[in-house]
Amino acid sequence: MLATVIPSSLLMQIDFLRLGRFIKNIDKPNDEYCDPQTSDALKVIFKDFSTNTNQDSAKIDFGSGLSSLFSERLSRQLQSQIEVAPERGVSYELEDSDAWFDKVVSLPDTREWIENAALSGDRVYFIVGVQTLDETRIAQKATRKEHLGNETNLSVAAVAAVMPFAELVDVPTQGEQRNLGSDEIWIKAPSQQACSIRCREVKVRRLSSQPTEPPQPSNTRRWVRKREGKSEEHAEDDGNEDLIEVDIQDVLELSGKWDTRDFTEGTIYLQS
């Protein structure tokens, strides 16, 4: 099954993430990434998912698991009762991640990025899905009685003065307190925001060609390794490993500590 990961920036503008991106840090998909440069159009599958949290926990679906994990994480961090309630969820998935991987891994710039990442000891992941939430309302029980106005556009910094969890949301927000007698204040991440990614892991192997034969790539997932910038001494340290071979597989494990939520089709991860 594919790993679904909520990045450390709990909500992000949808333009900040791309399907088919190669990343090193699965928790920070906007750091040290490679977006393959190709004129070919992605074939994407769109799926709506329910965000209703009032479900039997034994049959939890993706949307409710996502919302509850968001809520529990914020509640624990802020020692306050937090509820995350999006109006709608949409999942964008590559139609055929293997076919797209084969297409972009044949590009010289993509190969160079993967090779450099692997030789530096980094793990490499391939984004095959992005999930979004629409009009996400994040509510907190108020400890003070501030009236924020009616649907007034506020900056995150301004909202954070009375709702500190607003600093954890990486998008413009709206905030209001419904009436002077209410004990609840909230912010809303407007429009569509990226909330999680689904990835496959890129496995990289260094291979040796036959000593008496020049290295010959066998397919798009194998290529001759570059050695620019290496002295002969360092090249010898690498032995005869002159080929790079890659493959993609489901993520079997994630390093570090993660909060998880099992749902009908797998597990959602949020770093603790």
Backbone as CSV, one residue per row, in Angstrom:
resi,resn,N_x,N_y,N_z,CA_x,CA_y,CA_z,C_x,C_y,C_z
1,MET,0.830,-1.192,0.000,0.000,0.000,0.000,0.872,1.253,0.000
2,LEU,0.351,2.331,-0.561,1.094,3.573,-0.611,1.069,4.260,0.745
3,ALA,2.174,4.926,1.093,2.231,5.699,2.331,1.599,7.060,2.101
4,THR,0.658,7.441,2.967,0.061,8.772,2.934,0.666,9.570,4.074
5,VAL,1.314,10.684,3.761,2.048,11.462,4.757,1.517,12.883,4.810
6,ILE,1.248,13.368,6.032,0.896,14.768,6.248,2.193,15.526,6.505
7,PRO,2.599,16.454,5.639,3.840,17.200,5.849,3.779,18.061,7.106
8,SER,4.950,18.515,7.557,5.015,19.320,8.782,4.263,20.636,8.636
9,SER,4.216,21.220,7.435,3.329,22.359,7.171,1.941,21.781,6.939
10,LEU,1.063,21.934,7.929,-0.172,21.158,7.939,-1.073,21.432,6.748
11,LEU,-1.087,22.659,6.265,-1.831,22.973,5.049,-0.940,23.834,4.174
12,MET,-0.920,23.548,2.890,-0.063,24.283,1.968,-0.855,24.694,0.742
13,GLN,-0.435,25.777,0.129,-1.071,26.175,-1.117,-0.838,25.086,-2.163
14,ILE,-1.875,24.770,-2.898,-1.843,23.642,-3.816,-0.747,23.789,-4.866
15,ASP,-0.401,25.022,-5.232,0.634,25.243,-6.246,2.024,24.857,-5.753
16,PHE,2.182,24.667,-4.432,3.492,24.357,-3.881,3.881,22.893,-4.057
17,LEU,2.930,22.044,-4.397,3.206,20.621,-4.554,2.879,20.175,-5.974
18,ARG,3.643,19.196,-6.454,3.405,18.687,-7.804,3.434,17.170,-7.803
19,LEU,2.510,16.592,-8.549,2.581,15.159,-8.796,3.822,14.850,-9.623
20,GLY,4.421,13.687,-9.378,5.605,13.299,-10.128,6.885,13.920,-9.624
21,ARG,6.846,14.608,-8.493,8.047,15.241,-7.925,8.890,14.200,-7.194
22,PHE,10.207,14.344,-7.308,11.145,13.544,-6.531,11.585,14.364,-5.319
23,ILE,11.563,13.745,-4.145,11.915,14.454,-2.913,12.867,13.605,-2.075
24,LYS,13.571,14.287,-1.170,14.452,13.592,-0.231,13.816,13.452,1.145
25,ASN,13.086,14.478,1.573,12.478,14.497,2.902,10.973,14.362,2.757
26,ILE,10.438,13.235,3.144,9.012,12.974,2.949,8.147,13.873,3.822
27,ASP,8.723,14.433,4.893,7.988,15.341,5.776,8.024,16.780,5.269
28,LYS,8.977,17.090,4.383,9.114,18.448,3.845,9.276,18.366,2.328
29,PRO,8.180,18.139,1.630,8.261,17.904,0.179,8.626,19.128,-0.642
30,ASN,8.746,20.293,-0.002,9.162,21.499,-0.725,10.643,21.800,-0.545
31,ASP,11.368,20.922,0.133,12.808,21.096,0.323,13.566,20.104,-0.561
32,GLU,14.572,20.587,-1.247,15.481,19.729,-2.018,14.716,18.713,-2.875
33,TYR,14.017,19.229,-3.850,13.205,18.371,-4.706,13.615,18.524,-6.165
34,CYS,13.083,17.631,-6.984,13.298,17.691,-8.431,11.953,17.537,-9.127
35,ASP,11.553,18.563,-9.867,10.368,18.494,-10.720,10.841,18.242,-12.148
36,PRO,10.685,17.023,-12.659,11.159,16.727,-14.018,10.573,17.687,-15.044
37,GLN,11.436,18.177,-15.917,11.027,19.139,-16.941,10.669,18.400,-18.226
38,THR,9.373,18.261,-18.451,8.889,17.586,-19.646,7.633,18.281,-20.143
39,SER,7.459,18.264,-21.455,6.271,18.885,-22.044,5.085,17.919,-22.082
40,ASP,5.319,16.674,-21.732,4.231,15.690,-21.724,3.253,15.992,-20.594
41,ALA,1.992,15.781,-20.860,0.957,16.064,-19.863,0.768,14.870,-18.931
42,LEU,0.616,15.180,-17.653,0.311,14.146,-16.675,-1.105,13.610,-16.891
43,LYS,-1.273,12.324,-16.710,-2.605,11.734,-16.700,-2.997,11.524,-15.244
44,VAL,-4.019,12.278,-14.815,-4.366,12.342,-13.396,-5.781,11.828,-13.168
45,ILE,-5.947,11.080,-12.084,-7.259,10.612,-11.648,-7.722,11.505,-10.498
46,PHE,-8.934,12.028,-10.587,-9.501,12.879,-9.544,-10.549,12.076,-8.774
47,LYS,-10.464,12.132,-7.452,-11.448,11.440,-6.620,-11.835,12.322,-5.435
48,ASP,-13.130,12.510,-5.245,-13.606,13.173,-4.037,-13.573,12.174,-2.882
49,PHE,-13.323,12.675,-1.667,-13.442,11.804,-0.502,-14.193,12.529,0.603
50,SER,-14.925,11.753,1.386,-15.727,12.309,2.473,-14.826,12.759,3.611
51,THR,-15.202,13.854,4.267,-14.451,14.336,5.430,-15.306,14.263,6.687
52,ASN,-16.355,13.469,6.660,-17.235,13.300,7.813,-16.534,12.475,8.881
53,THR,-16.431,13.022,10.095,-15.745,12.320,11.181,-16.684,11.470,12.017
54,ASN,-17.972,11.537,11.768,-18.937,10.771,12.561,-19.136,9.392,11.938
55,GLN,-18.112,8.549,12.102,-18.158,7.220,11.507,-17.721,6.180,12.522
56,ASP,-18.107,4.935,12.251,-17.663,3.812,13.054,-16.150,3.705,12.930
57,SER,-15.428,3.761,14.068,-13.965,3.760,14.033,-13.403,2.492,13.409
58,ALA,-14.188,1.408,13.408,-13.712,0.165,12.810,-13.760,0.223,11.293
59,LYS,-14.470,1.192,10.734,-14.615,1.302,9.288,-14.251,2.707,8.828
60,ILE,-13.247,3.294,9.451,-12.883,4.672,9.167,-12.376,4.802,7.732
61,ASP,-12.801,5.856,7.043,-12.305,6.074,5.693,-11.195,7.117,5.722
62,PHE,-10.634,7.387,4.541,-9.459,8.250,4.486,-9.735,9.649,5.008
63,GLY,-10.825,10.274,4.554,-11.100,11.654,4.929,-11.315,11.847,6.409
64,SER,-12.064,10.951,7.031,-12.304,11.080,8.462,-11.033,10.801,9.259
65,GLY,-10.219,9.850,8.782,-8.942,9.592,9.443,-8.015,10.786,9.370
66,LEU,-7.995,11.433,8.215,-7.167,12.623,8.028,-7.609,13.747,8.961
67,SER,-8.909,14.030,9.007,-9.429,15.114,9.843,-9.178,14.851,11.322
68,SER,-9.390,13.607,11.760,-9.203,13.300,13.174,-7.737,13.372,13.575
69,LEU,-6.833,12.965,12.673,-5.406,13.043,12.980,-4.957,14.492,13.074
70,PHE,-5.433,15.349,12.167,-5.178,16.782,12.254,-5.649,17.315,13.600
71,SER,-6.879,17.004,13.978,-7.480,17.538,15.200,-6.712,17.095,16.440
72,GLU,-6.361,15.816,16.509,-5.641,15.300,17.668,-4.258,15.921,17.782
73,ARG,-3.590,16.100,16.650,-2.248,16.691,16.664,-2.296,18.119,17.193
74,LEU,-3.207,18.938,16.687,-3.307,20.322,17.134,-3.774,20.405,18.582
75,SER,-4.698,19.559,18.980,-5.189,19.568,20.358,-4.064,19.257,21.331
76,ARG,-3.226,18.278,21.000,-2.118,17.911,21.876,-1.063,19.008,21.936
77,GLN,-0.739,19.583,20.796,0.285,20.625,20.758,-0.121,21.860,21.546
78,LEU,-1.378,22.222,21.454,-1.845,23.482,22.026,-2.585,23.299,23.338
79,GLN,-2.700,22.030,23.774,-3.396,21.726,25.026,-4.760,22.406,25.053
80,SER,-5.470,22.236,23.984,-6.783,22.842,23.833,-7.606,21.957,22.909
81,GLN,-8.909,22.086,22.986,-9.780,21.286,22.136,-9.871,21.904,20.746
82,ILE,-9.333,21.196,19.757,-9.289,21.684,18.380,-10.096,20.741,17.493
83,GLU,-10.837,21.306,16.585,-11.570,20.502,15.608,-11.266,21.008,14.199
84,VAL,-10.838,20.102,13.337,-10.560,20.416,11.940,-11.717,19.876,11.103
85,ALA,-12.385,20.765,10.380,-13.591,20.367,9.648,-13.591,20.956,8.241
86,PRO,-13.015,20.251,7.268,-13.079,20.714,5.874,-14.457,20.462,5.287
87,GLU,-14.794,21.257,4.278,-16.076,21.058,3.604,-16.005,19.945,2.563
88,ARG,-14.809,19.717,2.011,-14.683,18.749,0.916,-13.235,18.322,0.792
89,GLY,-13.020,17.107,0.341,-11.676,16.625,0.088,-11.555,16.059,-1.314
90,VAL,-10.385,16.271,-1.940,-10.138,15.755,-3.292,-8.759,15.100,-3.325
91,SER,-8.676,13.945,-3.957,-7.405,13.254,-4.131,-7.022,13.270,-5.605
92,TYR,-5.781,13.654,-5.887,-5.233,13.664,-7.245,-4.153,12.582,-7.307
93,GLU,-4.336,11.617,-8.202,-3.410,10.495,-8.292,-2.901,10.334,-9.726
94,LEU,-1.623,9.971,-9.849,-1.112,9.615,-11.170,-1.855,8.379,-11.669
95,GLU,-2.283,8.423,-12.919,-3.033,7.292,-13.473,-2.171,6.036,-13.539
96,ASP,-0.923,6.185,-13.922,-0.002,5.049,-14.011,1.363,5.543,-13.558
97,SER,1.654,5.377,-12.276,2.896,5.935,-11.728,4.132,5.253,-12.303
98,ASP,4.044,3.962,-12.628,5.196,3.276,-13.219,5.515,3.836,-14.603
99,ALA,4.494,4.056,-15.411,4.716,4.580,-16.759,5.292,5.988,-16.706
100,TRP,4.772,6.825,-15.801,5.295,8.187,-15.700,6.721,8.183,-15.154
101,PHE,6.997,7.299,-14.203,8.352,7.171,-13.675,9.321,6.816,-14.795
102,ASP,8.963,5.848,-15.631,9.836,5.464,-16.741,10.074,6.629,-17.694
103,LYS,9.042,7.445,-17.892,9.178,8.572,-18.811,10.157,9.617,-18.264
104,VAL,9.988,9.999,-16.999,10.799,11.108,-16.470,12.178,10.656,-16.017
105,VAL,12.337,9.367,-15.696,13.647,8.917,-15.251,14.611,8.778,-16.428
106,SER,14.100,8.894,-17.636,14.974,8.876,-18.810,15.568,10.250,-19.102
107,LEU,15.093,11.287,-18.400,15.592,12.646,-18.611,16.940,12.829,-17.919
108,PRO,17.917,13.440,-18.593,19.252,13.602,-18.003,19.243,14.334,-16.665
109,ASP,18.482,15.416,-16.544,18.470,16.176,-15.292,17.884,15.356,-14.145
110,THR,16.863,14.570,-14.436,16.275,13.720,-13.400,17.269,12.662,-12.954
111,ARG,17.946,12.049,-13.903,18.933,11.027,-13.565,20.060,11.600,-12.708
112,GLU,20.510,12.780,-13.075,21.599,13.400,-12.316,21.161,13.696,-10.881
113,TRP,19.924,14.192,-10.721,19.434,14.515,-9.376,19.327,13.253,-8.528
114,ILE,18.754,12.194,-9.090,18.610,10.941,-8.350,19.974,10.377,-7.976
115,GLU,20.883,10.404,-8.934,22.220,9.868,-8.687,22.921,10.629,-7.570
116,ASN,22.871,11.955,-7.617,23.523,12.763,-6.585,22.891,12.540,-5.212
117,ALA,21.565,12.425,-5.180,20.881,12.195,-3.903,21.284,10.851,-3.312
118,ALA,21.299,9.829,-4.150,21.629,8.495,-3.664,23.080,8.407,-3.204
119,LEU,23.980,9.015,-3.967,25.392,8.968,-3.608,25.684,9.782,-2.356
120,SER,24.774,10.691,-2.000,24.916,11.463,-0.758,24.295,10.740,0.430
121,GLY,23.717,9.582,0.175,23.126,8.801,1.254,21.683,9.143,1.563
122,ASP,21.039,9.940,0.709,19.646,10.327,0.944,18.690,9.285,0.367
123,ARG,17.562,9.114,1.043,16.487,8.315,0.478,15.726,9.184,-0.520
124,VAL,15.180,8.564,-1.531,14.472,9.296,-2.582,13.043,8.766,-2.675
125,TYR,12.096,9.717,-2.737,10.681,9.357,-2.840,10.078,10.012,-4.080
126,PHE,9.007,9.415,-4.569,8.337,9.844,-5.794,6.872,10.107,-5.452
127,ILE,6.429,11.363,-5.602,5.060,11.724,-5.238,4.094,11.242,-6.316
128,VAL,3.195,10.351,-5.930,2.225,9.800,-6.883,0.800,10.255,-6.574
129,GLY,0.623,10.981,-5.473,-0.703,11.471,-5.119,-0.619,12.696,-4.230
130,VAL,-1.558,13.607,-4.402,-1.684,14.792,-3.547,-3.149,14.906,-3.142
131,GLN,-3.392,15.081,-1.838,-4.752,15.242,-1.346,-4.961,16.688,-0.895
132,THR,-6.150,17.191,-1.123,-6.461,18.572,-0.766,-7.736,18.632,0.069
133,LEU,-7.832,19.696,0.859,-9.037,19.998,1.629,-9.549,21.357,1.187
134,ASP,-10.851,21.496,1.108,-11.475,22.754,0.684,-12.145,23.436,1.868
135,GLU,-11.937,24.760,1.956,-12.617,25.573,2.970,-12.518,24.919,4.352
136,THR,-11.290,24.674,4.782,-11.066,23.965,6.040,-11.242,24.891,7.239
137,ARG,-12.148,24.536,8.092,-12.435,25.312,9.297,-11.713,24.667,10.473
138,ILE,-10.887,25.455,11.177,-10.142,24.966,12.336,-10.625,25.754,13.547
139,ALA,-11.322,25.080,14.451,-11.970,25.756,15.578,-11.280,25.409,16.888
140,GLN,-11.259,26.396,17.789,-10.660,26.232,19.108,-11.579,26.865,20.145
141,LYS,-11.719,26.188,21.269,-12.464,26.778,22.367,-11.714,28.008,22.861
142,ALA,-12.389,29.149,22.897,-11.736,30.408,23.247,-11.461,30.483,24.739
143,THR,-10.312,31.039,25.075,-9.990,31.307,26.472,-10.208,32.770,26.809
144,ARG,-10.338,33.596,25.790,-10.658,35.009,25.970,-11.787,35.362,25.026
145,LYS,-12.474,36.463,25.326,-13.623,36.850,24.515,-13.235,37.967,23.558
146,GLU,-12.613,37.552,22.453,-12.319,38.530,21.423,-13.342,38.410,20.308
147,HIS,-13.763,39.513,19.825,-14.663,39.504,18.679,-13.852,39.877,17.455
148,LEU,-13.743,38.945,16.502,-12.862,39.147,15.359,-13.579,39.732,14.154
149,GLY,-14.861,40.045,14.306,-15.582,40.609,13.174,-16.244,39.534,12.350
150,ASN,-16.939,39.939,11.349,-17.712,39.008,10.536,-17.018,38.763,9.203
151,GLU,-16.418,37.538,9.042,-15.736,37.156,7.800,-14.694,38.197,7.385
152,THR,-13.945,38.682,8.359,-12.929,39.687,8.073,-11.632,38.991,7.680
153,ASN,-11.044,39.363,6.565,-9.782,38.774,6.155,-8.680,39.241,7.094
154,LEU,-7.963,38.278,7.678,-6.912,38.592,8.630,-5.643,37.858,8.236
155,SER,-4.513,38.403,8.618,-3.256,37.709,8.403,-3.112,36.618,9.457
156,VAL,-2.244,35.652,9.176,-1.997,34.597,10.147,-1.480,35.187,11.449
157,ALA,-0.612,36.198,11.368,-0.060,36.805,12.575,-1.150,37.439,13.426
158,ALA,-2.111,38.114,12.778,-3.188,38.760,13.527,-4.091,37.731,14.188
159,VAL,-4.427,36.682,13.451,-5.281,35.649,14.021,-4.562,34.916,15.143
160,ALA,-3.249,34.736,15.009,-2.480,34.005,16.005,-2.456,34.711,17.350
161,ALA,-2.771,36.014,17.402,-2.810,36.726,18.673,-3.849,36.128,19.610
162,VAL,-4.928,35.588,19.055,-5.952,34.953,19.879,-6.068,33.463,19.595
163,MET,-5.505,33.005,18.478,-5.524,31.591,18.130,-4.120,31.174,17.730
164,PRO,-3.281,30.759,18.673,-1.883,30.473,18.353,-1.699,29.382,17.324
165,PHE,-2.666,28.474,17.174,-2.503,27.415,16.181,-2.522,27.948,14.764
166,ALA,-2.932,29.215,14.579,-2.932,29.785,13.231,-1.529,29.843,12.653
167,GLU,-0.518,29.924,13.518,0.859,29.971,13.035,1.276,28.655,12.384
168,LEU,0.551,27.585,12.666,0.878,26.286,12.098,0.267,26.080,10.727
169,VAL,-0.580,26.997,10.309,-1.256,26.884,9.021,-0.588,27.812,8.022
170,ASP,-0.047,27.240,6.959,0.787,27.995,6.028,-0.041,28.583,4.885
171,VAL,-1.160,29.219,5.220,-2.021,29.810,4.200,-2.693,31.050,4.763
172,PRO,-3.187,31.945,3.905,-4.015,33.047,4.387,-5.274,32.491,5.039
173,THR,-5.817,33.192,6.039,-6.970,32.687,6.768,-8.022,33.748,6.957
174,GLN,-9.198,33.287,7.327,-10.261,34.159,7.778,-10.607,33.753,9.197
175,GLY,-11.090,34.706,10.014,-11.450,34.339,11.371,-12.616,35.143,11.872
176,GLU,-13.385,34.540,12.746,-14.473,35.263,13.373,-14.886,34.553,14.650
177,GLN,-15.539,35.277,15.551,-16.237,34.658,16.660,-17.712,34.908,16.410
178,ARG,-18.511,33.859,16.428,-19.864,33.969,15.902,-20.723,34.978,16.665
179,ASN,-20.549,35.071,17.975,-21.258,36.080,18.743,-20.527,36.284,20.051
180,LEU,-20.893,37.330,20.758,-20.168,37.686,21.969,-20.287,36.620,23.047
181,GLY,-21.339,35.806,22.997,-21.522,34.785,24.009,-20.865,33.461,23.668
182,SER,-20.264,33.353,22.502,-19.674,32.091,22.069,-18.333,31.865,22.741
183,ASP,-18.027,30.593,23.034,-16.717,30.258,23.601,-15.818,29.633,22.546
184,GLU,-16.150,29.809,21.283,-15.385,29.210,20.197,-14.903,30.275,19.229
185,ILE,-13.632,30.188,18.859,-13.080,31.038,17.814,-12.474,30.128,16.756
186,TRP,-12.371,30.626,15.546,-11.904,29.745,14.497,-11.230,30.520,13.377
187,ILE,-10.466,29.781,12.586,-9.904,30.308,11.350,-10.341,29.387,10.220
188,LYS,-10.301,29.895,9.023,-10.638,29.088,7.853,-9.553,29.258,6.795
189,ALA,-9.037,28.134,6.336,-8.108,28.143,5.211,-8.946,28.157,3.943
190,PRO,-8.999,29.276,3.233,-9.930,29.397,2.114,-9.503,28.580,0.904
191,SER,-10.505,28.224,0.101,-10.281,27.515,-1.161,-9.628,26.165,-0.914
192,GLN,-8.833,25.727,-1.868,-8.276,24.375,-1.846,-6.829,24.411,-1.378
193,GLN,-6.508,23.610,-0.360,-5.168,23.563,0.199,-4.674,22.120,0.228
194,ALA,-3.394,21.927,-0.097,-2.800,20.593,-0.051,-2.595,20.179,1.402
195,CYS,-2.969,18.953,1.720,-2.879,18.501,3.108,-2.015,17.259,3.275
196,SER,-1.857,16.447,2.238,-1.066,15.231,2.374,-0.578,14.772,1.008
197,ILE,0.401,13.889,1.042,0.957,13.334,-0.189,1.014,11.815,-0.079
198,ARG,0.966,11.169,-1.233,1.197,9.730,-1.289,2.455,9.492,-2.103
199,CYS,3.311,8.633,-1.588,4.629,8.454,-2.200,4.949,6.987,-2.420
200,ARG,5.848,6.779,-3.368,6.533,5.512,-3.519,8.019,5.800,-3.342
201,GLU,8.747,4.807,-2.900,10.176,4.998,-2.663,10.975,4.555,-3.883
202,VAL,11.989,5.349,-4.215,12.889,5.027,-5.322,14.087,4.273,-4.754
203,LYS,14.258,3.051,-5.166,15.401,2.248,-4.737,16.509,2.394,-5.774
204,VAL,17.692,2.743,-5.303,18.823,3.015,-6.189,19.931,2.003,-5.915
205,ARG,20.429,1.388,-6.974,21.532,0.433,-6.856,22.683,0.878,-7.744
206,ARG,23.877,0.676,-7.248,25.086,0.907,-8.049,25.592,-0.452,-8.513
207,LEU,25.754,-0.600,-9.824,26.138,-1.877,-10.407,27.465,-1.770,-11.135
208,SER,28.076,-2.923,-11.340,29.335,-2.985,-12.081,29.107,-3.686,-13.410
209,SER,29.623,-3.084,-14.465,29.574,-3.748,-15.763,30.713,-4.756,-15.847
210,GLN,30.698,-5.568,-16.878,31.760,-6.544,-17.046,33.082,-5.836,-17.340
211,PRO,34.170,-6.253,-16.711,35.456,-5.562,-16.894,35.901,-5.462,-18.344
212,THR,35.514,-6.441,-19.166,35.988,-6.441,-20.549,35.019,-5.763,-21.504
213,GLU,33.898,-5.259,-20.987,32.898,-4.654,-21.853,32.562,-3.250,-21.364
214,PRO,32.263,-2.341,-22.279,31.814,-1.017,-21.852,30.435,-1.123,-21.217
215,PRO,30.122,-0.250,-20.249,28.814,-0.304,-19.595,27.687,-0.051,-20.582
216,GLN,26.686,-0.907,-20.548,25.550,-0.790,-21.456,24.246,-0.732,-20.659
217,PRO,23.548,0.391,-20.688,22.240,0.443,-20.029,21.284,-0.537,-20.700
218,SER,20.473,-1.245,-19.883,19.560,-2.237,-20.442,18.168,-1.679,-20.682
219,ASN,17.779,-0.610,-19.976,16.463,-0.019,-20.154,16.479,1.382,-19.555
220,THR,15.303,2.017,-19.504,15.253,3.400,-19.015,15.588,3.503,-17.536
221,ARG,15.508,2.402,-16.813,15.797,2.445,-15.380,17.256,2.131,-15.047
222,ARG,18.082,2.075,-16.051,19.516,1.848,-15.827,20.300,2.767,-16.745
223,TRP,21.325,3.388,-16.185,22.135,4.287,-16.996,23.578,4.296,-16.513
224,VAL,24.434,4.829,-17.384,25.852,4.930,-17.056,26.046,6.055,-16.058
225,ARG,26.750,5.747,-15.022,26.962,6.713,-13.949,27.900,7.826,-14.386
226,LYS,27.561,9.057,-13.981,28.433,10.193,-14.257,29.576,10.222,-13.253
227,ARG,30.721,10.742,-13.703,31.869,10.841,-12.810,32.515,12.215,-12.871
228,GLU,31.774,13.209,-13.360,32.351,14.541,-13.448,32.774,15.034,-12.072
229,GLY,33.923,15.683,-12.052,34.380,16.283,-10.802,35.107,15.313,-9.894
230,LYS,35.246,14.041,-10.299,35.942,13.066,-9.475,37.376,12.898,-9.973
231,SER,38.282,12.856,-9.041,39.658,12.562,-9.393,39.781,11.066,-9.656
232,GLU,40.844,10.670,-10.292,41.042,9.250,-10.553,41.113,8.466,-9.251
233,GLU,41.714,9.094,-8.209,41.839,8.419,-6.920,40.468,8.092,-6.339
234,HIS,39.536,9.089,-6.365,38.200,8.864,-5.825,37.394,7.938,-6.720
235,ALA,37.642,7.999,-8.013,36.932,7.099,-8.917,37.293,5.654,-8.613
236,GLU,38.584,5.406,-8.294,39.006,4.056,-7.966,38.363,3.570,-6.680
237,ASP,38.087,4.507,-5.749,37.434,4.130,-4.497,36.055,3.542,-4.739
238,ASP,35.427,3.916,-5.832,34.095,3.420,-6.151,34.133,2.054,-6.829
239,GLY,35.341,1.520,-7.045,35.448,0.254,-7.735,34.986,0.390,-9.171
240,ASN,34.320,-0.641,-9.652,33.852,-0.626,-11.036,32.345,-0.413,-11.104
241,GLU,31.802,0.280,-10.110,30.358,0.532,-10.073,30.041,1.690,-11.011
242,ASP,29.875,1.371,-12.282,29.715,2.410,-13.291,28.296,2.503,-13.832
243,LEU,27.365,1.764,-13.238,25.964,1.829,-13.642,25.081,2.208,-12.455
244,ILE,24.015,2.928,-12.755,22.978,3.230,-11.767,21.694,2.545,-12.221
245,GLU,21.057,1.830,-11.318,19.781,1.186,-11.616,18.754,1.615,-10.573
246,VAL,17.562,1.971,-11.021,16.528,2.439,-10.104,15.247,1.625,-10.283
247,ASP,14.463,1.611,-9.249,13.147,0.985,-9.290,12.278,1.708,-8.269
248,ILE,10.963,1.574,-8.364,10.083,2.170,-7.359,9.253,1.078,-6.706
249,GLN,9.000,1.276,-5.422,8.220,0.316,-4.654,7.423,1.058,-3.593
250,ASP,6.468,0.376,-2.992,5.726,0.980,-1.897,6.675,1.254,-0.736
251,VAL,6.392,2.301,0.021,7.212,2.640,1.182,6.932,1.618,2.276
252,LEU,7.951,0.874,2.675,7.767,-0.193,3.655,7.891,0.304,5.083
253,GLU,8.698,1.333,5.297,8.859,1.888,6.630,9.355,3.319,6.530
254,LEU,9.053,4.112,7.572,9.507,5.489,7.658,10.366,5.635,8.900
255,SER,11.500,6.302,8.767,12.363,6.513,9.919,11.791,7.612,10.801
256,GLY,12.113,7.582,12.092,11.614,8.584,13.026,10.326,8.138,13.697
257,LYS,9.747,9.051,14.481,8.511,8.760,15.213,7.332,9.417,14.505
258,TRP,6.254,8.659,14.339,5.091,9.131,13.592,3.809,8.822,14.342
259,ASP,2.886,9.769,14.310,1.505,9.481,14.687,0.848,8.839,13.474
260,THR,0.007,7.853,13.700,-0.601,7.148,12.574,-2.113,7.023,12.757
261,ARG,-2.782,6.851,11.648,-4.217,6.565,11.657,-4.487,5.558,10.546
262,ASP,-4.936,4.377,10.932,-5.273,3.352,9.949,-6.643,3.646,9.349
263,PHE,-6.759,3.471,8.047,-8.049,3.612,7.384,-8.237,2.416,6.457
264,THR,-9.311,2.399,5.723,-9.679,1.199,4.974,-8.649,0.781,3.931
265,GLU,-7.832,1.721,3.443,-6.908,1.405,2.355,-5.444,1.546,2.746
266,GLY,-5.146,1.742,4.027,-3.755,1.880,4.413,-3.582,2.664,5.699
267,THR,-2.497,3.448,5.766,-2.153,4.195,6.976,-1.757,5.616,6.618
268,ILE,-2.208,6.568,7.440,-1.815,7.970,7.307,-0.746,8.249,8.353
269,TYR,0.324,8.964,7.966,1.433,9.263,8.863,1.568,10.767,9.071
270,LEU,1.810,11.148,10.329,2.101,12.535,10.686,3.219,12.503,11.703
271,GLN,4.353,13.129,11.395,5.526,13.029,12.256,5.238,13.610,13.633
272,SER,5.622,12.849,14.676,5.355,13.267,16.056,6.214,14.464,16.446
